[in-house]
mmCIF file of C-alpha atoms in Angstrom:
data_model
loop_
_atom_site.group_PDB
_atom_site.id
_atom_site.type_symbol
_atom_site.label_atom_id
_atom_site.label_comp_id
_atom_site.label_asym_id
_atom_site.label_seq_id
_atom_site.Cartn_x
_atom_site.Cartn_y
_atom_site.Cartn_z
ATOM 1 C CA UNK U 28 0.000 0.000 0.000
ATOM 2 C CA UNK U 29 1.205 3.288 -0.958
ATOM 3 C CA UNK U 30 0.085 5.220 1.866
ATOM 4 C CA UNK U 31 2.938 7.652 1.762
ATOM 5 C CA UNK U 32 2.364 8.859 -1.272
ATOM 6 C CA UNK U 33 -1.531 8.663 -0.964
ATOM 7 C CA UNK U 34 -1.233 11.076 1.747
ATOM 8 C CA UNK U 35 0.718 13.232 -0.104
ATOM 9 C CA UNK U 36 -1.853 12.945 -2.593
ATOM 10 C CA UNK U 37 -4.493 14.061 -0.381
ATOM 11 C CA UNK U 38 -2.146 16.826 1.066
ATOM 12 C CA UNK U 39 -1.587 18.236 -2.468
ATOM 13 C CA UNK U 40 -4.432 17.287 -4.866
ATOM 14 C CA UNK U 41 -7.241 16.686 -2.225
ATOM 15 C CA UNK U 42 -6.300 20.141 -0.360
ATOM 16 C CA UNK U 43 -7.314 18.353 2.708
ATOM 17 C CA UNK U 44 -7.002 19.307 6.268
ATOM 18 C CA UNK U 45 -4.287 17.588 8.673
ATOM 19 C CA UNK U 46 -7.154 16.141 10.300
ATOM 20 C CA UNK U 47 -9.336 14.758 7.683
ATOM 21 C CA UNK U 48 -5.795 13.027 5.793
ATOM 22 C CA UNK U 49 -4.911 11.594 9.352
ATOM 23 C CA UNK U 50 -8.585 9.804 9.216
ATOM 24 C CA UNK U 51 -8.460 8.672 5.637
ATOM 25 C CA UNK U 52 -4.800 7.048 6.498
ATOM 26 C CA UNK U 53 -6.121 5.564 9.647
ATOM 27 C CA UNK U 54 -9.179 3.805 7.544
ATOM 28 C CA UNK U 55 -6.643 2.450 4.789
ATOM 29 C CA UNK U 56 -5.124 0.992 8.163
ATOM 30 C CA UNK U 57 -7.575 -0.466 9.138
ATOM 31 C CA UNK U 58 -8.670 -1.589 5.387
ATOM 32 C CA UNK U 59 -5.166 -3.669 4.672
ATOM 33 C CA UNK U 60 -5.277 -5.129 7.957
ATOM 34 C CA UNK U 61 -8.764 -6.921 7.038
ATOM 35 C CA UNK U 62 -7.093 -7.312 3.302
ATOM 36 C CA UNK U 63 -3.567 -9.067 5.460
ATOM 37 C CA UNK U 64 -6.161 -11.025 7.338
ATOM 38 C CA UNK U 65 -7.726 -12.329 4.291
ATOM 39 C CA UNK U 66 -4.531 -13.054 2.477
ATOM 40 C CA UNK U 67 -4.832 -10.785 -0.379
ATOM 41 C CA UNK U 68 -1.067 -10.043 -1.861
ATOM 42 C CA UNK U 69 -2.369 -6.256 -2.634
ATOM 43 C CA UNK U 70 -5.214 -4.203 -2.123
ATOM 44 C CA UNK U 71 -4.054 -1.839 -5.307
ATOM 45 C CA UNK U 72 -5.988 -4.952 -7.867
ATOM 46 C CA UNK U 73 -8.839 -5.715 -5.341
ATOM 47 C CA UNK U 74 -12.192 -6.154 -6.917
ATOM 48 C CA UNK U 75 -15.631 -5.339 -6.604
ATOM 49 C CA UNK U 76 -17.017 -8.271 -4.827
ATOM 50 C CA UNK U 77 -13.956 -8.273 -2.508
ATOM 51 C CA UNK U 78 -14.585 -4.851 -1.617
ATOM 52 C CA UNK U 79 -18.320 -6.046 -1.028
ATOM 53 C CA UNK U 80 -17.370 -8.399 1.519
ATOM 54 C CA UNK U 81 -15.045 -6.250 2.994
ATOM 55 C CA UNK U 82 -18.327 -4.112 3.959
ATOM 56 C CA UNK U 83 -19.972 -7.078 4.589
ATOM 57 C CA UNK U 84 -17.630 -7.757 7.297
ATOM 58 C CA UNK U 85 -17.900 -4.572 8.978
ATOM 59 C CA UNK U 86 -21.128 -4.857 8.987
ATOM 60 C CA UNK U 87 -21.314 -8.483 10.583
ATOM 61 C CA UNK U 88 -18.565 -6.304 13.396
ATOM 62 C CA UNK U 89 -21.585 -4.381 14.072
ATOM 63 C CA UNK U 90 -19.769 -1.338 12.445
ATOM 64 C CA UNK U 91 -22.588 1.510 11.819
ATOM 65 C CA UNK U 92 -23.739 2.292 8.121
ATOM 66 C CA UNK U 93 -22.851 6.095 8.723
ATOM 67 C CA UNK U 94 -18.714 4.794 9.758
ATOM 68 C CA UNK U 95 -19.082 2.488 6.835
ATOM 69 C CA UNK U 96 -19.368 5.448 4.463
ATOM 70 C CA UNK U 97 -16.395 6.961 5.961
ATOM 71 C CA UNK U 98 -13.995 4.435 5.830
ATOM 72 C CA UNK U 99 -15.319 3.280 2.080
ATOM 73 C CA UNK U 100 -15.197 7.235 1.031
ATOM 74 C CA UNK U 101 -11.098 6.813 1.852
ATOM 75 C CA UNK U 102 -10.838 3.860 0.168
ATOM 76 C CA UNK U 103 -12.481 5.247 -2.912
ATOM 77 C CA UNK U 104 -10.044 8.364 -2.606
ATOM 78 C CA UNK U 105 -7.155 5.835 -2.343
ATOM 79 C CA UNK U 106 -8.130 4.137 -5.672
ATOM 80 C CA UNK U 107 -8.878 7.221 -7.547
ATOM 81 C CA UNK U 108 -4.930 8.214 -6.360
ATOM 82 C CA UNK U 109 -3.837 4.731 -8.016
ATOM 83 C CA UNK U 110 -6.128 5.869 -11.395
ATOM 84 C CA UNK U 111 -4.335 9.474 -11.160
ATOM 85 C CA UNK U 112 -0.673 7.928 -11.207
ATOM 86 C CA UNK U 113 -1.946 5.381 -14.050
ATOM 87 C CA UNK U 114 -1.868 1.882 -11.544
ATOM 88 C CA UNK U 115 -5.020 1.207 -12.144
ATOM 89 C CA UNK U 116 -8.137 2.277 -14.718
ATOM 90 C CA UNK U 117 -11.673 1.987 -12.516
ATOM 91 C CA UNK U 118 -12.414 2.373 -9.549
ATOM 92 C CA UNK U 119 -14.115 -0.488 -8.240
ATOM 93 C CA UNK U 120 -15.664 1.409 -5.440
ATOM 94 C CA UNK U 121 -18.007 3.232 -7.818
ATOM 95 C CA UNK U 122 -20.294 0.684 -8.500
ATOM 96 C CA UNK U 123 -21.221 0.340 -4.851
ATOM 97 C CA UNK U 124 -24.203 2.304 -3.276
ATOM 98 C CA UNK U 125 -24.481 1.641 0.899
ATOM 99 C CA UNK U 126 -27.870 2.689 1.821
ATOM 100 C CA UNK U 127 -29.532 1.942 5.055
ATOM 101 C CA UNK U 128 -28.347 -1.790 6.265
ATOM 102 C CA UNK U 129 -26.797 -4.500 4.054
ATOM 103 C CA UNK U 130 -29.286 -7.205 4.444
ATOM 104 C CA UNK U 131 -28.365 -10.985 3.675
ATOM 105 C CA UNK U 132 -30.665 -12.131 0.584
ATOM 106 C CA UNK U 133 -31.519 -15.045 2.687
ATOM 107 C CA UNK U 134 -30.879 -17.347 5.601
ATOM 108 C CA UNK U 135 -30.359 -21.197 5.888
ATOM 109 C CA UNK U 136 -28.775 -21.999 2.212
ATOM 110 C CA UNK U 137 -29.289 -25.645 1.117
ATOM 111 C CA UNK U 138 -26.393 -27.347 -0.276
ATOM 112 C CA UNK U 139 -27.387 -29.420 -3.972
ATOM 113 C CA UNK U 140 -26.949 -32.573 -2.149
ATOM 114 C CA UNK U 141 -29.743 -31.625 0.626
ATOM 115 C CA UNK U 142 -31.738 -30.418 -2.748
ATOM 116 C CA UNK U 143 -31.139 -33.434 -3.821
ATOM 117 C CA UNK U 144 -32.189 -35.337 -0.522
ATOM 118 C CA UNK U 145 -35.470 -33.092 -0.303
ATOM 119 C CA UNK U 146 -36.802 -33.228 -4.077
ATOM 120 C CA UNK U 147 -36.380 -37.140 -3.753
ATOM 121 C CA UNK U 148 -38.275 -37.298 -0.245
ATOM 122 C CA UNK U 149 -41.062 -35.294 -1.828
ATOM 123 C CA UNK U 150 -41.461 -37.508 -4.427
ATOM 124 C CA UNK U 151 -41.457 -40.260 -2.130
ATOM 125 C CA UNK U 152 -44.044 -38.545 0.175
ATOM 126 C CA UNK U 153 -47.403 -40.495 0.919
ATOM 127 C CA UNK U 154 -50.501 -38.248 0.481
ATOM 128 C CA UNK U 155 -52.823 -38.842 3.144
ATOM 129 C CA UNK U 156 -56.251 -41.230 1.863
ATOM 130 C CA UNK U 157 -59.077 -39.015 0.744
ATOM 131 C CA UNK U 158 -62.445 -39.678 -0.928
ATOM 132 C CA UNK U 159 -61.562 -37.795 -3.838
ATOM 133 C CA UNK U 160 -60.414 -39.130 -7.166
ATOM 134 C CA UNK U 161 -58.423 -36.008 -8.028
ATOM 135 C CA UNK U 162 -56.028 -36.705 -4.878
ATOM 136 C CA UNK U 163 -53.318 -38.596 -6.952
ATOM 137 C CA UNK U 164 -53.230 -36.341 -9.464
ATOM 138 C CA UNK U 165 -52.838 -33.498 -7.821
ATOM 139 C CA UNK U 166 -49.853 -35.351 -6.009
ATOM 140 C CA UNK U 167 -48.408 -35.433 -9.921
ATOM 141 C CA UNK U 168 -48.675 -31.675 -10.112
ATOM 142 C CA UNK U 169 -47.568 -30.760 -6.922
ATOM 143 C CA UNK U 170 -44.306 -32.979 -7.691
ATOM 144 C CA UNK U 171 -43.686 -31.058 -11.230
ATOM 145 C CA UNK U 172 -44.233 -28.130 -9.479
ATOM 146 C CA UNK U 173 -41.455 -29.005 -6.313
ATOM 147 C CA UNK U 174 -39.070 -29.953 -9.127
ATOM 148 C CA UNK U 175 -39.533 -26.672 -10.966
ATOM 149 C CA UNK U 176 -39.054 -24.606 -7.243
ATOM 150 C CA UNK U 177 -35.926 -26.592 -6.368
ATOM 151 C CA UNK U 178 -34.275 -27.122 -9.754
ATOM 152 C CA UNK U 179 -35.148 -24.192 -12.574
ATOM 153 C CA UNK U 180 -35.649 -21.726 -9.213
ATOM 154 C CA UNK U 181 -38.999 -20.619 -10.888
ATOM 155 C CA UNK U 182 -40.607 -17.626 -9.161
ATOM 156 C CA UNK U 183 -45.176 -18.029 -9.359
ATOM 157 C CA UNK U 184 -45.442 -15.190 -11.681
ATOM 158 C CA UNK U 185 -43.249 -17.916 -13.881
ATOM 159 C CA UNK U 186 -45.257 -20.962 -13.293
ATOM 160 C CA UNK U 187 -48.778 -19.283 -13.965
ATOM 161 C CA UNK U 188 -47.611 -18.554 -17.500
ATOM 162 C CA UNK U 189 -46.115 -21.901 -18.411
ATOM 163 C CA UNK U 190 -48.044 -23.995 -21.026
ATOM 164 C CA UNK U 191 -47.404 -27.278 -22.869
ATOM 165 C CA UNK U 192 -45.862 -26.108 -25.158
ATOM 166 C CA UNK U 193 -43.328 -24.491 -23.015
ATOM 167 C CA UNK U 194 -41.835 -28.671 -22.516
ATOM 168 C CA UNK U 195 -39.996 -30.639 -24.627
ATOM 169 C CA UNK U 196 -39.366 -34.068 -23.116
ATOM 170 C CA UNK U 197 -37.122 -35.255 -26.329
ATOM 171 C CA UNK U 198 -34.539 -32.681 -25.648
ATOM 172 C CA UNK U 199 -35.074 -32.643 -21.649
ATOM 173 C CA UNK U 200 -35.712 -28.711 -21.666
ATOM 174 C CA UNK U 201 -38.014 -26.509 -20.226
ATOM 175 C CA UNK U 202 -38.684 -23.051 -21.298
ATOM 176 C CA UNK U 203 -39.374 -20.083 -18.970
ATOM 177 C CA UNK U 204 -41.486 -17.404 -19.812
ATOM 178 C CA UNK U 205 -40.866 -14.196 -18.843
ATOM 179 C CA UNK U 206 -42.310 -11.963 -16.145
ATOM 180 C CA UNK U 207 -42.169 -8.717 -14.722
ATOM 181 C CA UNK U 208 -39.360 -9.764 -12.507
ATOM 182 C CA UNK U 209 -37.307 -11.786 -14.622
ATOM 183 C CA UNK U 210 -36.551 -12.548 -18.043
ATOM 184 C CA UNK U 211 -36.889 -15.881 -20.302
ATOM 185 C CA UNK U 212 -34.946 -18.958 -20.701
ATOM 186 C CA UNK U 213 -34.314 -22.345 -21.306
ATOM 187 C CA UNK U 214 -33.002 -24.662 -18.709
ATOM 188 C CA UNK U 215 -32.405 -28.328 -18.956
ATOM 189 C CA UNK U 216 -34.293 -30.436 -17.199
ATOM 190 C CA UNK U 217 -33.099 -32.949 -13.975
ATOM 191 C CA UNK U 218 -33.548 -36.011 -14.770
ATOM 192 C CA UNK U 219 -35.913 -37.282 -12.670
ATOM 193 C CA UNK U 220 -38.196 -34.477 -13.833
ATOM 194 C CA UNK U 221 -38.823 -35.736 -17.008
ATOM 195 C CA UNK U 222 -40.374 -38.313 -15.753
ATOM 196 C CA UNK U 223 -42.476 -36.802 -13.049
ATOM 197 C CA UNK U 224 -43.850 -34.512 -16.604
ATOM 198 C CA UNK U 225 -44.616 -37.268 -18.807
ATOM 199 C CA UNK U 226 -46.902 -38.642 -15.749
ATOM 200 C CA UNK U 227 -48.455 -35.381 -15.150
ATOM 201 C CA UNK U 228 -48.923 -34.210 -18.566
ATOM 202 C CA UNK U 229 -50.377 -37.708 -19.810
ATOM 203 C CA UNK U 230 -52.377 -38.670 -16.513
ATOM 204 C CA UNK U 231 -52.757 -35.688 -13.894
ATOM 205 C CA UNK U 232 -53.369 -32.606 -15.811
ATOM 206 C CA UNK U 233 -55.983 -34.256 -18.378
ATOM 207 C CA UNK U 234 -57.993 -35.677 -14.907
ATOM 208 C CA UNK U 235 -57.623 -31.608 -13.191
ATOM 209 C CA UNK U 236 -58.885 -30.575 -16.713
ATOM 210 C CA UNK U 237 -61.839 -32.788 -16.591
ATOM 211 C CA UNK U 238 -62.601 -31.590 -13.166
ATOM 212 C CA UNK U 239 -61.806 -28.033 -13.788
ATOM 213 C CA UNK U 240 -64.324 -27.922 -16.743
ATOM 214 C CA UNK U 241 -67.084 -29.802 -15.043
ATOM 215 C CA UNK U 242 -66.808 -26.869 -12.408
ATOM 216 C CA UNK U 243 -67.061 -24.399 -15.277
ATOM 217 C CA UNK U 244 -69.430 -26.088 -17.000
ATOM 218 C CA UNK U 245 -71.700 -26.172 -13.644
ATOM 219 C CA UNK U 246 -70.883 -22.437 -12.957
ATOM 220 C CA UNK U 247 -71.227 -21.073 -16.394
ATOM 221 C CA UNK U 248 -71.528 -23.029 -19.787
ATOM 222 C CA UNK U 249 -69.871 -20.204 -21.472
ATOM 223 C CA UNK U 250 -66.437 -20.135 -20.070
ATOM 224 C CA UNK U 251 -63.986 -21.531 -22.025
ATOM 225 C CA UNK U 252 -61.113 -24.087 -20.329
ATOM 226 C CA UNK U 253 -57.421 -22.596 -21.108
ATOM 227 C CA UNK U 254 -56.347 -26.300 -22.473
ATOM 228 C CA UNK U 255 -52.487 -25.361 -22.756
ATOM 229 C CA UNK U 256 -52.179 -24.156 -18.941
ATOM 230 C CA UNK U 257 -49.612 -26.474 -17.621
ATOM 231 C CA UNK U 258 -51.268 -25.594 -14.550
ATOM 232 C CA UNK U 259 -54.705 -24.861 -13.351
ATOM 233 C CA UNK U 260 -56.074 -22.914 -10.390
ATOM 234 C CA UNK U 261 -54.136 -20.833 -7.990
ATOM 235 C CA UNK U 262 -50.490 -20.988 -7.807
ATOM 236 C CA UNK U 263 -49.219 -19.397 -4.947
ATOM 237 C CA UNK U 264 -51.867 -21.573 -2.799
ATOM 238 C CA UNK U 265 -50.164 -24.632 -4.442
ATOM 239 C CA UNK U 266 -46.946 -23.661 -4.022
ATOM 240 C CA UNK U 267 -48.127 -22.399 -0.194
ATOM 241 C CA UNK U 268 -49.320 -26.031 0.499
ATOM 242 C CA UNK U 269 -46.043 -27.789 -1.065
ATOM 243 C CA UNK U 270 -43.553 -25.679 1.071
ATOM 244 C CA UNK U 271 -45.601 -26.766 3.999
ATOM 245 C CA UNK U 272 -45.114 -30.515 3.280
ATOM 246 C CA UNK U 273 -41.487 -29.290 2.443
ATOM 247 C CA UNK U 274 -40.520 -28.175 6.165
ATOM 248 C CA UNK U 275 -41.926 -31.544 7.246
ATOM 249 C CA UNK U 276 -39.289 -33.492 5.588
ATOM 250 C CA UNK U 277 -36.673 -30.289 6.437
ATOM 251 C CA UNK U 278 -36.924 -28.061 8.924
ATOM 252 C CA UNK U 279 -34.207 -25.812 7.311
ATOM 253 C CA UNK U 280 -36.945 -25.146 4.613
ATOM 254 C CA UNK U 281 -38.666 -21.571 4.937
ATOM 255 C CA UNK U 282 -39.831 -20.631 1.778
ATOM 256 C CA UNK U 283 -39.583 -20.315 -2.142
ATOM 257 C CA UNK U 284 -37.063 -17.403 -2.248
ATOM 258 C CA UNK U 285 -34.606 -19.932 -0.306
ATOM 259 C CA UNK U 286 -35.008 -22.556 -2.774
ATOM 260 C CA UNK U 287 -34.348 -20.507 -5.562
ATOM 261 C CA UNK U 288 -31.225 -18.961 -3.973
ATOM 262 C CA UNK U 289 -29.752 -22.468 -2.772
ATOM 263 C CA UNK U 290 -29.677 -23.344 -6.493
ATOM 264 C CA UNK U 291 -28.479 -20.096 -7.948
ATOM 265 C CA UNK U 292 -26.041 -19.845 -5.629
ATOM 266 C CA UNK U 293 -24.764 -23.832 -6.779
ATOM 267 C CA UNK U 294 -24.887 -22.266 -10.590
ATOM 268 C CA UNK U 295 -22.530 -19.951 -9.831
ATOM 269 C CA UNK U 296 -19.913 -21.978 -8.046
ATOM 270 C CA UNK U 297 -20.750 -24.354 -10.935
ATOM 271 C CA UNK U 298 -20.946 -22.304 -14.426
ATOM 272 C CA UNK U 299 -19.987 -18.872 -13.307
ATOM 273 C CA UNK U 300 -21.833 -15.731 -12.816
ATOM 274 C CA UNK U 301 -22.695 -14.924 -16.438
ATOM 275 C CA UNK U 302 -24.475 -17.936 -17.173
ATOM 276 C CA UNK U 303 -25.816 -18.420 -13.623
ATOM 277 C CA UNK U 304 -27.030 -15.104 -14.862
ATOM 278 C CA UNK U 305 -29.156 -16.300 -17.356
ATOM 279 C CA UNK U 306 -30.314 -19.303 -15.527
ATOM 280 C CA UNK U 307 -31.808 -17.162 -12.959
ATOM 281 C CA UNK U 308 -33.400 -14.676 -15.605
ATOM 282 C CA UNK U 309 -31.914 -11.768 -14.122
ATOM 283 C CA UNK U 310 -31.903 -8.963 -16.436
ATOM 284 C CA UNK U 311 -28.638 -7.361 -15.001
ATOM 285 C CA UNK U 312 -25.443 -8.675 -13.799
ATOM 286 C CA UNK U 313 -25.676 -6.757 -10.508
ATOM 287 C CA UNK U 314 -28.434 -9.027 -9.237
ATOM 288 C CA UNK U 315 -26.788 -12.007 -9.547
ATOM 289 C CA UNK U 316 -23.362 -10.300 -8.002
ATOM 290 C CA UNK U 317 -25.428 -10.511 -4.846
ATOM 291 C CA UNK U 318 -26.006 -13.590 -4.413
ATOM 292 C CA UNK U 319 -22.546 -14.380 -5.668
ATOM 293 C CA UNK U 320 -21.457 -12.091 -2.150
ATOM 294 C CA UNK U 321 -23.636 -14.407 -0.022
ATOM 295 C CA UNK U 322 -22.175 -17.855 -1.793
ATOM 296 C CA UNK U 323 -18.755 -16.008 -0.606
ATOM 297 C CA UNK U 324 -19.729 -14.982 2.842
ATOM 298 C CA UNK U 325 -21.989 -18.061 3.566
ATOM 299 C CA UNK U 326 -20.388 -20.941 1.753
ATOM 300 C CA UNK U 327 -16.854 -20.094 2.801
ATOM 301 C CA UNK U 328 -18.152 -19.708 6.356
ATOM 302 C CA UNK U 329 -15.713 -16.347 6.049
ATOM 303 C CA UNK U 330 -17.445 -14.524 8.428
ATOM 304 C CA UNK U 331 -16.623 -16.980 11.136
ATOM 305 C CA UNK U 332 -13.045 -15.588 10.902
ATOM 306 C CA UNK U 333 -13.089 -11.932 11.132
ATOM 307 C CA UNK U 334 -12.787 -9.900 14.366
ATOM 308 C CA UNK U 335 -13.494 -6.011 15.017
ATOM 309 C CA UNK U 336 -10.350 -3.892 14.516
ATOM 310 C CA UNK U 337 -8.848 -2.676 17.492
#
């Protein structure tokens, strides 16, 4: 670290007062002793998401937003030094915005093999006995549906607009549509999903459609059934009564948004950020960065090792 010379900088260019260069020395202090801790060779080439879990660390210290500022403010002065001498081109800094408290996406990741574990126990899972003859089949949805949750991390705004045609069994693929909160793909398949559709599709969703239409027909003769809905009725009240079944076979389960991180975060750590990118139907990079920062802080366990600065 050139912190000689960067307070020369700040004494010269900057115009600063004695007092304001002694703090922004004292916070690159205090910013290479987290980068020594973390066994980074320089902090000159750090990058973005380093610098992200740097903050992330303060903040896990119990370091206020307001200090946060501060000591990122001198770091961002310290890298626009390096761009002024010609070390470096960006600065990395300027991509981040700290407003109000950095908040963890979500809690309790699932690794793939407890993904793994849980799809198969669902599949496995007895429905209770029931007088009516659309039980089993709606078992057969409620299984496409889990695998669709746990493996393509499908969001309900997704899943209501999915149609036949949207599957193709020959190639194993399964097209998303898009919605106002993420943008379309196509995602292979798990295995044992392919399956669980050809059931559904050929036994379970003709039976709901029958049953569907009879309760149209009753209420009004007019209404039309929407015969290429892969999915009938209300989907966040599906999806509502599967996650309950799921945090009977795991209690680590809360809800949809931690399904669909666990696996994002594994497609990341697995194909890299750009196509995890498209997996997840983000439109911008950024979004996925974030859960990138959590598969660093969580998965690495780094915030186990950090203490507050003395």
């Amino acid at each position: 670290m050139k912190l000689e010379e960067y307070k020369t900088h700040l004494t010269i260019n900057e115009k600063l007062s004695l007092r304001s260069i002694t703090e922004h020395c004292n916070n690159m202090k205090r910013f290479h002793s987290w980068a020594t801790q973390e066994q980074y060779t320089s902090i000159d080439n750090l990058t973005y998401l380093e610098l992200l879990n740097f903050i992330k660390q303060q903040k896990t210290n119990n370091i206020k937003v307001q200090t946060i500022k501060l000591r990122l403010n001198s770091i961002s002065k310290y890298y626009e030094y390096l761009k002024h001498i010609g070390i470096i081109e960006r600065n990395p800094t300027k991509k981040i915005k700290l407003k109000g408290e950095l908040k963890t996406i979500t809690q309790n990741i699932l690794s793939y093999t407890e993904l793994e574990q849980l799809y198969n126990q669902y599949l496995q899972l007895q429905q209770p006995k029931t007088n009516n003859p659309t039980t089993p089949f709606v078992k057969q949805r409620n299984n496409v549906l889990t695998g669709l949750l746990i493996w393509q991390g499908a969001i309900s705004g997704e899943i209501a607009k999915m149609n036949l045609d949207h599957i193709n069994l020959n190639d194993g693929t399964i097209y998303i549509p898009k919605c106002k909160r993420g943008a379309s793909r196509e995602l292979k398949l798990y295995p044992n999903q392919i399956l669980q559709l050809y059931k559904y599709i050929n036994e379970g969703l003709p039976q709901l459609q029958n049953s569907n239409n009879q309760k149209q027909t009753t209420n009004n003769p007019s209404l039309t059934p929407k015969s290429l809905s892969l999915f009938l009725g209300n989907i966040d009240n599906h999806i509502h009564h599967i996650l309950n079944e799921l945090k009977g076979i795991n209690q680590k389960v809360h809800n949809a948004s931690q399904l669909r991180t666990s696996i994002i975060i594994h497609w990341i750590k697995v194909y890299g950020k750009r196509q995890a990118q498209y997996m997840a139907g983000h439109k911008y990079i950024g979004s996925t960065e974030k859960f990138e920062l959590q598969e660093i802080d969580g998965l690495t366990d780094t915030l186990l090792k950090h203490h507050p600065f003395s």
